């Protein structure tokens, strides 16, 4: 038990499936504190009716009257309303960020380290609120919200502050002096699946670099971002450095990516929207960073423990209801191990209950929205139509879960590597099992994708583990239950994106290197 408890104190990311399983087991047997926030909105009531934006250090009315309803995916009920911001609202935020930029970009590294420390401290003070809000708006199971969603947001602020202490903004070379300047006003557009992780890595890097920002969070999960605005206010972030404008992607997101006074757009989301953002930004040659989707492989080696491998594969699709960009959704299994692997999957699936996110025993909650539920259902039907064998799950809702956007944990085998369900990102709890005959073939199948965000390798032999890990062309490979490292770069190859986040690589994205020649000493 001790190693498991130690792991709990250093929770890595959602991206390490076995960790999640261990965490669940510990919580399941009731050894640790559990958040019991219920449907009671309590202190968050005001926020759930807040139709203002946070611009230039204060909450301001929108210049328009339109609003967007926010739906609790577990109850299908409206939990609140946000402003559907206008382009005028965005303009105000851009002007505030531009005005704040000259002085903020000239703050010292030490001042920004202290600011990040204060932000992290204030973030920690709001722990219960973050857990309550994310569990309700995303339908993320309460234990997962606490140990992963909440924790990841905090880790980015803490780790970035640590890295900033030694970050070099200048470099004296023999023939030149290089200085890294803050890039300027940055537009941040974030998705719903990790409401604090995505925005905190971007915000921490921007603050570290001395850039000012406008954040547009996903319309489905805006409240965690609004809590972050309160955190920034409490931490004393200077006026105009951080601005939040709520609204639809088609209006506010689109306006951010085409705004002439925005110097950098940092986007996390789908490839389709990423393409639009790049097209818009190209008009003014605005720099973009894109963190997009994935279809990540899990290579299970022939010496792997079958139960461990099956657990790893199920956790990959069950965590966060499969709504994880780095989820391993293609299990590549040696043909000789196939039957045993499928039996292990069937045996272990009941240990991953789908249900109410407020229940501490729930491992998998609902999809974030009806739209996402329909998408997942369509893919499951496509899998059935393609002739793949359904091992578990299927279309429809799990028994007893008629209300809420719940899907069944679904496992297909006999999947061909070029089937739609083996090629396209589903973003739901659906696993495709594909067999291989030797390691070279496994690596070839792993790389037979337009994506390259993550990969997983499960096995024992150090040589084959290393060959497989180095052979996968993707930005983040996890060997067995390797832990997340918040100082290491995060991002993808191919259509998984452009650029890197987290740690020093993340800070670099918000900087422009300048070479000065002939500078007198
Ligand atoms: P999405 O539909 O692309 O939306 C992401 C963000 O973009 C939201 O804030 C959305 O606003 C906004 N948006 C929508 N249309 C826009 C437009 N025309 N111009 C500018 N912004 C626009 O993605 P999602 O469904 O929220 O998230 C799921 C996707 O994100 C998956 O593909 C997943 O793999 C990817 N993802 C990648 C990473 C990574 O780090 N690589 C991490 C997490 C998720 P609205 O909410 O108002 O529509």
Coordinates of C-alpha atoms and ligand atoms in Angstrom, one line a residue:
X1 CA 0.0 0.0 0.0
X2 CA 2.8 2.4 0.8
X3 CA 4.1 2.9 -2.8
X4 CA 0.5 3.6 -3.8
X5 CA 0.0 6.2 -1.1
X6 CA 3.3 7.8 -2.1
X7 CA 2.0 8.0 -5.7
X8 CA -1.0 9.8 -4.4
X9 CA 1.1 12.6 -3.0
X10 CA 2.7 13.1 -6.4
X11 CA -0.3 12.7 -8.7
X12 CA 0.9 12.8 -12.3
X13 CA -1.5 13.5 -15.1
X14 CA -4.6 11.9 -16.4
X15 CA -2.1 10.6 -18.9
X16 CA -0.8 7.8 -16.8
X17 CA -3.5 5.2 -16.8
X18 CA -2.2 2.8 -14.2
X19 CA -1.8 5.6 -11.8
X20 CA -5.5 6.3 -12.1
X21 CA -6.4 2.8 -11.5
X22 CA -4.3 2.7 -8.3
X23 CA -5.8 5.9 -7.2
X24 CA -9.3 4.6 -7.7
X25 CA -8.6 1.4 -5.7
X26 CA -7.3 3.5 -2.8
X27 CA -10.3 5.7 -2.8
X28 CA -12.6 2.8 -3.4
X29 CA -11.5 1.2 -0.1
X30 CA -12.1 4.4 1.6
X31 CA -8.7 5.4 2.9
X32 CA -8.7 9.1 2.0
X33 CA -10.6 12.3 2.1
X34 CA -13.5 12.4 -0.3
X35 CA -15.1 15.5 -1.6
X36 CA -18.8 15.2 -0.9
X37 CA -19.9 18.3 -2.6
X38 CA -23.4 17.5 -3.9
X39 CA -25.7 19.2 -6.3
X40 CA -25.8 22.1 -3.8
X41 CA -24.5 25.1 -5.7
X42 CA -23.9 27.1 -2.5
X43 CA -21.1 29.6 -2.9
X44 CA -21.0 29.1 -6.7
X45 CA -24.6 30.4 -7.2
X46 CA -23.4 33.9 -8.0
X47 CA -20.9 32.6 -10.5
X48 CA -23.4 30.4 -12.2
X49 CA -25.4 33.6 -13.0
X50 CA -22.4 35.8 -13.9
X51 CA -22.9 37.0 -17.4
X52 CA -20.0 39.5 -17.2
X53 CA -16.5 39.3 -18.6
X54 CA -13.3 40.0 -16.7
X55 CA -11.6 42.9 -18.4
X56 CA -8.9 45.2 -17.2
X57 CA -9.1 43.9 -13.6
X58 CA -12.8 44.0 -13.2
X59 CA -16.1 42.2 -14.0
X60 CA -17.8 44.2 -16.7
X61 CA -21.2 43.9 -18.5
X62 CA -21.2 42.6 -22.0
X63 CA -22.0 45.1 -24.8
X64 CA -24.6 42.5 -26.0
X65 CA -27.6 40.7 -24.4
X66 CA -27.1 37.2 -25.7
X67 CA -26.3 34.4 -23.3
X68 CA -25.3 30.7 -23.5
X69 CA -26.8 28.1 -21.2
X70 CA -24.4 25.7 -19.4
X71 CA -25.8 22.2 -18.9
X72 CA -24.8 19.7 -16.2
X73 CA -24.1 16.6 -18.3
X74 CA -25.0 14.2 -15.5
X75 CA -28.5 15.7 -14.9
X76 CA -29.1 17.3 -18.3
X77 CA -30.3 20.3 -16.4
X78 CA -29.2 23.9 -16.9
X79 CA -26.7 24.8 -14.2
X80 CA -26.1 28.4 -15.3
X81 CA -25.7 31.0 -17.9
X82 CA -22.8 32.9 -19.4
X83 CA -22.5 35.9 -21.7
X84 CA -22.3 35.1 -25.4
X85 CA -19.7 37.9 -25.7
X86 CA -19.5 40.3 -28.6
X87 CA -16.6 41.4 -30.8
X88 CA -16.7 44.7 -29.0
X89 CA -16.2 42.9 -25.7
X90 CA -13.2 41.2 -27.2
X91 CA -11.8 44.5 -28.5
X92 CA -12.0 46.0 -25.0
X93 CA -10.1 43.1 -23.6
X94 CA -7.4 43.3 -26.4
X95 CA -7.0 47.0 -25.7
X96 CA -6.6 46.4 -22.0
X97 CA -4.0 43.7 -22.6
X98 CA -2.1 45.9 -25.0
X99 CA -2.1 48.8 -22.5
X100 CA -0.8 46.5 -19.8
X101 CA 1.9 44.9 -22.0
X102 CA 4.7 47.5 -21.9
X103 CA 4.9 47.6 -18.1
X104 CA 4.2 43.9 -17.5
X105 CA 6.8 42.8 -20.1
X106 CA 9.3 44.9 -18.2
X107 CA 8.7 43.3 -14.8
X108 CA 11.6 41.4 -13.5
X109 CA 11.9 37.6 -13.4
X110 CA 11.7 37.7 -9.6
X111 CA 8.5 39.7 -9.7
X112 CA 6.9 37.2 -12.0
X113 CA 8.1 34.2 -9.9
X114 CA 6.4 35.8 -6.9
X115 CA 3.3 36.5 -8.9
X116 CA 3.1 32.8 -10.0
X117 CA 3.6 31.7 -6.4
X118 CA 0.7 33.9 -5.3
X119 CA -1.5 32.6 -8.0
X120 CA -0.7 29.0 -7.0
X121 CA -1.4 29.9 -3.3
X122 CA -4.8 31.5 -4.2
X123 CA -5.6 28.5 -6.5
X124 CA -5.1 26.2 -3.6
X125 CA -7.4 28.2 -1.4
X126 CA -10.2 27.6 -3.8
X127 CA -9.7 23.8 -4.0
X128 CA -13.3 22.9 -2.9
X129 CA -14.8 25.3 -5.3
X130 CA -12.7 23.9 -8.2
X131 CA -13.8 20.4 -7.4
X132 CA -17.4 21.4 -7.1
X133 CA -17.5 23.4 -10.3
X134 CA -15.5 20.9 -12.5
X135 CA -17.5 17.9 -11.3
X136 CA -20.7 19.7 -12.2
X137 CA -19.9 21.4 -15.5
X138 CA -17.9 18.6 -17.0
X139 CA -19.4 15.5 -15.3
X140 CA -15.9 14.5 -14.2
X141 CA -16.1 12.0 -11.3
X142 CA -15.4 13.7 -8.1
X143 CA -12.4 11.7 -7.1
X144 CA -10.8 12.2 -10.6
X145 CA -11.7 15.9 -10.4
X146 CA -9.8 16.2 -7.1
X147 CA -6.8 14.1 -7.9
X148 CA -6.3 15.0 -11.5
X149 CA -8.3 17.9 -12.8
X150 CA -7.7 20.2 -9.8
X151 CA -4.2 19.0 -9.3
X152 CA -3.0 19.5 -12.8
X153 CA -4.0 23.1 -12.8
X154 CA -2.0 23.7 -9.7
X155 CA 1.0 21.8 -10.9
X156 CA 1.5 24.0 -13.9
X157 CA 1.6 27.2 -11.8
X158 CA 4.0 25.6 -9.3
X159 CA 6.3 24.0 -11.8
X160 CA 6.5 27.1 -14.1
X161 CA 7.4 29.3 -11.1
X162 CA 10.2 26.8 -10.2
X163 CA 11.5 26.7 -13.8
X164 CA 11.3 30.5 -14.1
X165 CA 13.7 30.9 -11.2
X166 CA 16.6 29.7 -13.4
X167 CA 15.2 30.5 -16.9
X168 CA 17.7 32.3 -19.1
X169 CA 16.2 35.3 -21.0
X170 CA 19.6 36.4 -22.4
X171 CA 22.6 34.6 -23.9
X172 CA 26.0 36.1 -24.7
X173 CA 27.5 34.3 -27.7
X174 CA 30.9 35.1 -29.2
X175 CA 29.5 37.2 -32.0
X176 CA 26.1 38.2 -30.7
X177 CA 23.9 38.9 -27.7
X178 CA 20.5 37.1 -27.7
X179 CA 17.6 38.4 -25.8
X180 CA 14.2 36.7 -25.4
X181 CA 11.4 39.3 -25.4
X182 CA 7.8 38.6 -24.4
X183 CA 5.8 37.9 -27.5
X184 CA 3.0 40.4 -26.8
X185 CA -0.8 40.1 -26.4
X186 CA -1.8 36.5 -26.6
X187 CA -5.2 34.9 -27.3
X188 CA -5.8 31.7 -25.4
X189 CA -8.6 29.4 -26.6
X190 CA -9.2 26.2 -24.5
X191 CA -11.4 23.1 -24.7
X192 CA -13.7 21.6 -22.1
X193 CA -12.1 18.2 -21.3
X194 CA -9.6 19.5 -18.7
X195 CA -11.0 22.8 -17.7
X196 CA -8.1 24.0 -15.6
X197 CA -5.1 22.0 -17.0
X198 CA -5.2 23.6 -20.5
X199 CA -5.7 27.1 -19.4
X200 CA -3.2 27.0 -16.5
X201 CA -0.3 25.7 -18.6
X202 CA -0.9 28.5 -21.1
X203 CA -1.5 31.2 -18.4
X204 CA 1.6 30.1 -16.3
X205 CA 3.8 30.3 -19.4
X206 CA 2.4 33.6 -20.5
X207 CA 2.9 35.2 -17.0
X208 CA 6.5 33.7 -16.8
X209 CA 7.3 35.2 -20.2
X210 CA 5.8 38.6 -19.4
X211 CA 3.0 38.4 -22.0
X212 CA -0.5 39.6 -21.5
X213 CA -3.6 37.5 -22.3
X214 CA -7.2 37.2 -23.3
X215 CA -8.7 33.8 -22.4
X216 CA -11.7 32.3 -24.1
X217 CA -12.6 29.0 -22.4
X218 CA -15.0 26.4 -23.8
X219 CA -18.6 27.4 -23.6
X220 CA -19.5 24.0 -22.0
X221 CA -17.1 24.4 -19.1
X222 CA -16.7 28.2 -18.4
X223 CA -16.9 28.2 -14.6
X224 CA -13.5 26.8 -13.8
X225 CA -12.1 29.5 -15.9
X226 CA -14.2 32.1 -14.1
X227 CA -12.8 30.8 -10.8
X228 CA -9.3 31.2 -12.2
X229 CA -10.2 34.8 -12.9
X230 CA -11.1 35.2 -9.3
X231 CA -7.8 33.5 -8.3
X232 CA -5.9 36.0 -10.5
X233 CA -7.8 38.9 -9.0
X234 CA -7.0 37.7 -5.5
X235 CA -3.3 37.1 -6.4
X236 CA -3.0 40.8 -7.4
X237 CA -2.3 40.2 -11.1
X238 CA -1.9 43.7 -12.6
X239 CA -4.9 45.1 -14.4
X240 CA -5.1 44.2 -18.1
X241 CA -2.6 41.3 -17.8
X242 CA -5.3 38.7 -17.6
X243 CA -8.7 39.2 -19.4
X244 CA -11.5 36.7 -19.8
X245 CA -14.1 36.9 -22.5
X246 CA -16.8 34.3 -22.6
X247 CA -18.7 33.4 -25.8
X248 CA -19.0 31.0 -28.7
X249 CA -16.0 29.7 -30.6
X250 CA -17.6 30.8 -33.8
X251 CA -17.7 34.4 -32.7
X252 CA -15.2 35.1 -29.9
X253 CA -12.7 32.3 -30.8
X254 CA -12.9 33.3 -34.5
X255 CA -12.4 37.0 -33.6
X256 CA -9.3 36.2 -31.5
X257 CA -7.7 34.3 -34.3
X258 CA -8.3 37.1 -36.7
X259 CA -7.6 40.1 -34.5
X260 CA -4.9 42.4 -35.8
X261 CA -3.8 43.4 -32.3
X262 CA -3.2 39.9 -31.1
X263 CA 0.4 38.7 -31.5
X264 CA 0.1 35.1 -30.7
X265 CA -2.8 32.6 -30.6
X266 CA -2.4 29.5 -28.3
X267 CA -5.2 27.0 -29.1
X268 CA -6.1 23.6 -27.7
X269 CA -9.0 21.7 -29.3
X270 CA -10.0 19.9 -32.4
X271 CA -8.1 19.7 -35.7
X272 CA -11.0 21.2 -37.6
X273 CA -11.0 24.4 -35.5
X274 CA -7.2 24.4 -35.5
X275 CA -7.2 24.6 -39.3
X276 CA -9.6 27.6 -39.2
X277 CA -7.5 29.3 -36.6
X278 CA -4.4 28.8 -38.7
X279 CA -6.1 30.2 -41.8
X280 CA -7.3 33.3 -39.9
X281 CA -4.0 33.9 -38.2
X282 CA -2.2 33.5 -41.6
X283 CA -3.8 36.8 -42.8
X284 CA -1.6 38.8 -40.4
X285 CA 1.2 36.2 -40.1
X286 CA 0.2 35.8 -36.4
X287 CA 2.1 33.0 -34.7
X288 CA -0.1 30.1 -33.6
X289 CA 0.5 27.1 -31.3
X290 CA -2.0 24.3 -31.8
X291 CA -2.6 21.4 -29.3
X292 CA -4.9 19.1 -31.2
X293 CA -6.3 15.5 -31.1
X294 CA -4.8 12.1 -31.1
X295 CA -5.4 8.4 -31.8
X296 CA -2.7 7.0 -29.6
X297 CA -1.4 3.4 -29.6
X298 CA -0.7 1.1 -26.7
X299 CA 1.9 -1.5 -27.8
X300 CA 1.5 -4.5 -25.5
X301 CA 4.7 -6.6 -25.8
X302 CA 4.7 -10.4 -25.7
X303 CA 6.3 -10.5 -22.3
X304 CA 3.7 -8.2 -20.7
X305 CA 1.6 -9.3 -17.8
X306 CA -1.8 -9.7 -19.5
X307 CA -3.9 -8.5 -16.6
X308 CA -1.7 -5.4 -16.1
X309 CA -1.9 -4.7 -19.9
X310 CA -5.7 -5.1 -19.9
X311 CA -6.0 -2.8 -16.9
X312 CA -3.8 -0.2 -18.6
X313 CA -5.9 -0.4 -21.8
X314 CA -9.3 -0.1 -20.0
X315 CA -8.0 2.8 -17.9
X316 CA -7.0 4.6 -21.0
X317 CA -10.5 4.7 -22.4
X318 CA -12.4 4.9 -19.1
X319 CA -10.6 7.9 -17.5
X320 CA -12.4 11.1 -18.1
X321 CA -14.9 9.1 -20.1
X322 CA -12.4 8.7 -22.9
X323 CA -12.3 12.5 -23.4
X324 CA -8.6 12.7 -23.2
X325 CA -6.5 13.9 -26.1
X326 CA -3.6 11.5 -25.1
X327 CA -5.9 8.5 -24.5
X328 CA -4.5 5.2 -25.8
X329 CA -7.4 4.0 -27.9
X330 CA -5.7 1.4 -30.1
X331 CA -4.4 -1.6 -28.1
X332 CA -1.9 -3.5 -30.3
X333 CA -1.7 -7.0 -29.0
X334 CA 0.5 -10.0 -30.0
X335 CA -1.7 -12.4 -32.0
X336 CA -0.6 -15.2 -29.6
X337 CA -1.8 -13.2 -26.6
X338 CA -5.1 -12.0 -28.1
X339 CA -7.6 -14.5 -26.5
X340 CA -6.1 -14.2 -23.0
X341 CA -6.1 -10.4 -23.3
X342 CA -9.8 -10.3 -24.3
X343 CA -10.6 -12.6 -21.4
X344 CA -8.7 -10.3 -19.0
X345 CA -10.6 -7.2 -20.4
X346 CA -14.0 -8.9 -19.8
X347 CA -12.9 -9.9 -16.2
X348 CA -11.7 -6.4 -15.3
X349 CA -14.4 -4.2 -16.8
X350 CA -16.8 -4.4 -13.8
X351 CA -14.0 -2.8 -11.8
X352 CA -14.6 0.5 -13.8
X353 CA -18.2 1.6 -12.9
X354 CA -19.9 4.2 -15.0
X355 CA -22.2 6.5 -13.1
X356 CA -23.0 9.6 -11.2
X357 CA -19.9 11.9 -11.0
X358 CA -20.9 12.9 -7.4
X359 CA -20.5 9.2 -6.3
X360 CA -17.0 8.6 -5.0
X361 CA -17.1 5.1 -6.4
X362 CA -17.7 6.2 -10.0
X363 CA -14.7 5.8 -12.3
X364 CA -16.4 7.0 -15.5
X365 CA -18.9 9.8 -15.8
X366 CA -21.1 11.0 -18.7
X367 CA -19.9 12.6 -22.0
X368 CA -19.8 16.3 -21.7
X369 CA -22.8 17.0 -23.9
X370 CA -25.6 15.4 -25.9
X371 CA -23.6 16.3 -29.1
X372 CA -20.6 14.4 -27.8
X373 CA -22.8 11.5 -26.8
X374 CA -24.2 11.3 -30.3
X375 CA -20.7 11.4 -31.8
X376 CA -19.6 8.5 -29.7
X377 CA -22.8 6.5 -30.5
X378 CA -22.2 7.1 -34.2
X379 CA -18.6 5.8 -33.9
X380 CA -19.8 2.7 -32.0
X381 CA -22.3 2.0 -34.8
X382 CA -19.5 2.4 -37.4
X383 CA -17.4 -0.1 -35.5
X384 CA -20.3 -2.6 -35.6
X385 CA -21.0 -1.9 -39.2
X386 CA -17.3 -2.4 -40.1
X387 CA -17.5 -6.0 -38.9
X388 CA -15.4 -5.6 -35.8
X389 CA -16.3 -7.9 -32.9
X390 CA -18.0 -6.2 -29.9
X391 CA -16.4 -7.5 -26.8
X392 CA -18.2 -5.2 -24.4
X393 CA -20.5 -2.2 -24.4
X394 CA -22.2 -1.1 -27.6
X395 CA -24.7 1.6 -28.5
X396 CA -27.2 3.1 -26.0
X397 CA -26.9 4.0 -22.4
X398 CA -25.8 1.7 -19.6
X399 CA -28.6 0.1 -17.6
X400 CA -30.2 2.4 -15.0
X401 CA -28.5 5.6 -16.5
X402 CA -31.3 6.9 -18.7
X403 CA -30.8 10.6 -17.6
X404 CA -27.3 12.0 -18.3
X405 CA -25.1 11.6 -21.4
X406 CA -23.7 8.3 -20.4
X407 CA -22.0 5.9 -22.8
X408 CA -21.1 2.2 -22.2
X409 CA -17.4 1.3 -21.9
X410 CA -17.0 -0.3 -25.3
X411 CA -14.3 -2.7 -26.6
X412 CA -14.0 -3.9 -30.1
X413 CA -11.6 -6.6 -31.3
X414 CA -10.8 -7.9 -34.8
X415 CA -10.4 -4.3 -35.8
X416 CA -8.5 -3.6 -39.0
X417 CA -5.8 -0.9 -38.7
X418 CA -7.5 1.2 -41.4
X419 CA -11.0 1.0 -40.1
X420 CA -12.7 4.3 -39.2
X421 CA -12.7 3.4 -35.5
X422 CA -8.9 2.7 -35.7
X423 CA -8.1 5.9 -37.5
X424 CA -10.4 8.7 -36.2
X425 CA -10.4 10.3 -32.8
X426 CA -13.7 9.3 -31.0
X427 CA -13.2 11.1 -27.8
X428 CA -15.3 8.6 -25.9
X429 CA -14.8 5.3 -24.0
X430 CA -14.1 3.1 -27.0
X431 CA -11.1 0.8 -27.4
X432 CA -10.0 -0.9 -30.6
X433 CA -7.9 -4.1 -30.2
X434 CA -5.6 -4.9 -33.2
X435 CA -3.3 -7.8 -33.4
X436 CA 0.3 -7.9 -34.6
X437 CA 2.9 -10.6 -35.3
X438 CA 6.2 -9.0 -34.5
X439 CA 7.5 -5.8 -32.9
X440 CA 8.4 -4.1 -36.3
X441 CA 4.8 -4.6 -37.4
X442 CA 3.5 -3.2 -34.1
X443 CA 5.5 -0.1 -34.5
X444 CA 4.4 0.3 -38.1
X445 CA 0.7 0.0 -37.0
X446 CA 1.3 2.4 -34.1
X447 CA 2.6 5.0 -36.6
X448 CA -0.1 4.4 -39.2
X449 CA -2.0 7.5 -38.2
X450 CA -2.3 11.2 -39.1
X451 CA -1.7 12.0 -35.4
X452 CA 1.3 11.7 -33.0
X453 CA 0.3 13.0 -29.6
X454 CA 1.1 10.1 -27.3
X455 CA 1.9 6.4 -27.1
X456 CA 2.1 3.7 -24.5
X457 CA 4.3 0.6 -24.2
X458 CA 3.6 -2.2 -21.8
X459 CA 6.0 -5.1 -21.1
X460 CA 9.1 -6.2 -19.3
X461 CA 12.2 -6.6 -21.4
X462 CA 14.2 -3.3 -21.3
X463 CA 15.5 -3.7 -24.9
X464 CA 12.1 -4.2 -26.5
X465 CA 10.5 -1.5 -24.3
X466 CA 13.1 0.9 -25.5
X467 CA 12.8 -0.1 -29.1
X468 CA 9.0 0.3 -29.0
X469 CA 9.1 3.6 -27.1
X470 CA 11.7 5.1 -29.4
X471 CA 10.0 3.8 -32.5
X472 CA 6.6 5.5 -31.9
X473 CA 6.5 8.9 -33.6
X474 CA 4.6 10.9 -31.0
X475 CA 5.2 13.7 -28.5
X476 CA 4.8 11.8 -25.3
X477 CA 5.4 8.1 -24.7
X478 CA 4.6 6.4 -21.4
X479 CA 6.3 3.1 -20.5
X480 CA 4.3 1.0 -18.1
X481 CA 3.2 3.3 -15.3
X482 CA 5.7 6.1 -16.0
X483 CA 4.7 9.2 -14.1
X484 CA 3.9 12.6 -15.7
X485 CA 6.6 15.2 -15.6
X486 CA 5.3 18.8 -15.6
X487 CA 8.7 20.2 -16.6
X488 CA 8.8 18.1 -19.8
X489 CA 7.4 19.3 -23.2
X490 CA 3.9 18.4 -24.1
X491 CA 2.6 18.4 -27.7
X492 CA 2.2 16.4 -30.8
X493 CA 3.7 15.3 -34.1
X494 CA 1.8 15.4 -37.4
X495 CA -1.8 16.6 -37.1
X496 CA -1.7 16.5 -33.3
X497 CA -0.4 20.0 -33.5
X498 CA 2.3 22.7 -33.7
X499 CA 4.4 23.8 -30.7
X500 CA 4.9 22.6 -27.2
X501 CA 3.5 23.4 -23.8
X502 CA 4.5 22.7 -20.1
X503 CA 7.7 23.8 -18.4
X504 CA 10.5 25.7 -20.2
X505 CA 9.2 24.7 -23.7
X506 CA 5.9 26.3 -22.8
X507 CA 7.5 29.5 -21.7
X508 CA 9.5 29.6 -25.0
X509 CA 6.3 29.7 -27.0
X510 CA 5.4 33.1 -25.4
X511 CA 8.8 34.6 -26.2
X512 CA 10.5 36.0 -29.3
X513 CA 14.3 35.7 -29.5
X514 CA 16.1 38.8 -30.7
X515 CA 19.7 38.8 -31.8
X516 CA 21.8 42.0 -31.2
X517 CA 25.0 42.3 -33.1
X518 CA 27.9 44.6 -32.2
X519 CA 26.5 45.5 -28.8
X520 CA 29.2 47.4 -26.8
X521 CA 30.2 45.7 -23.6
Ligands
LIG1 P1 -13.2 22.4 -30.2 O1 -14.5 22.2 -30.6 O2 -12.1 22.6 -31.2 O3 -13.2 23.7 -29.2 C1 -12.1 24.1 -28.5 C2 -12.2 25.6 -28.3 O4 -12.2 26.3 -29.5 C3 -13.5 26.0 -27.5 O5 -13.2 27.1 -26.7 C4 -14.4 26.4 -28.7 O6 -15.4 27.3 -28.3 C5 -13.4 27.1 -29.6 N1 -13.8 27.2 -31.0 C6 -14.8 26.6 -31.6 N2 -15.0 27.0 -32.9 C7 -14.0 28.0 -33.0 C8 -13.6 28.8 -34.1 N3 -14.2 28.7 -35.3 N4 -12.6 29.6 -34.0 C9 -11.9 29.7 -32.8 N5 -12.3 29.0 -31.7 C10 -13.3 28.1 -31.8 O7 -12.6 21.2 -29.3 P2 -13.3 20.6 -28.1 O8 -14.5 19.8 -28.5 O9 -13.6 21.6 -27.0 O10 -12.2 19.7 -27.5 C11 -11.9 18.4 -27.9 C12 -10.7 18.4 -28.8 O11 -9.6 19.0 -28.2 C13 -10.3 17.0 -29.1 O12 -9.9 16.9 -30.5 C14 -9.1 16.8 -28.2 O13 -8.1 15.8 -28.7 C15 -8.5 18.2 -28.3 N6 -7.6 18.4 -27.1 C16 -6.2 18.4 -27.4 C17 -5.4 18.6 -26.3 C18 -3.9 18.7 -26.5 O14 -3.2 19.2 -25.5 N7 -3.3 18.3 -27.6 C19 -5.9 18.7 -25.0 C20 -7.3 18.6 -24.8 C21 -8.1 18.4 -25.9 P3 -16.9 26.8 -27.9 O15 -16.7 25.9 -26.7 O16 -17.6 28.0 -27.6 O17 -17.3 26.0 -29.1

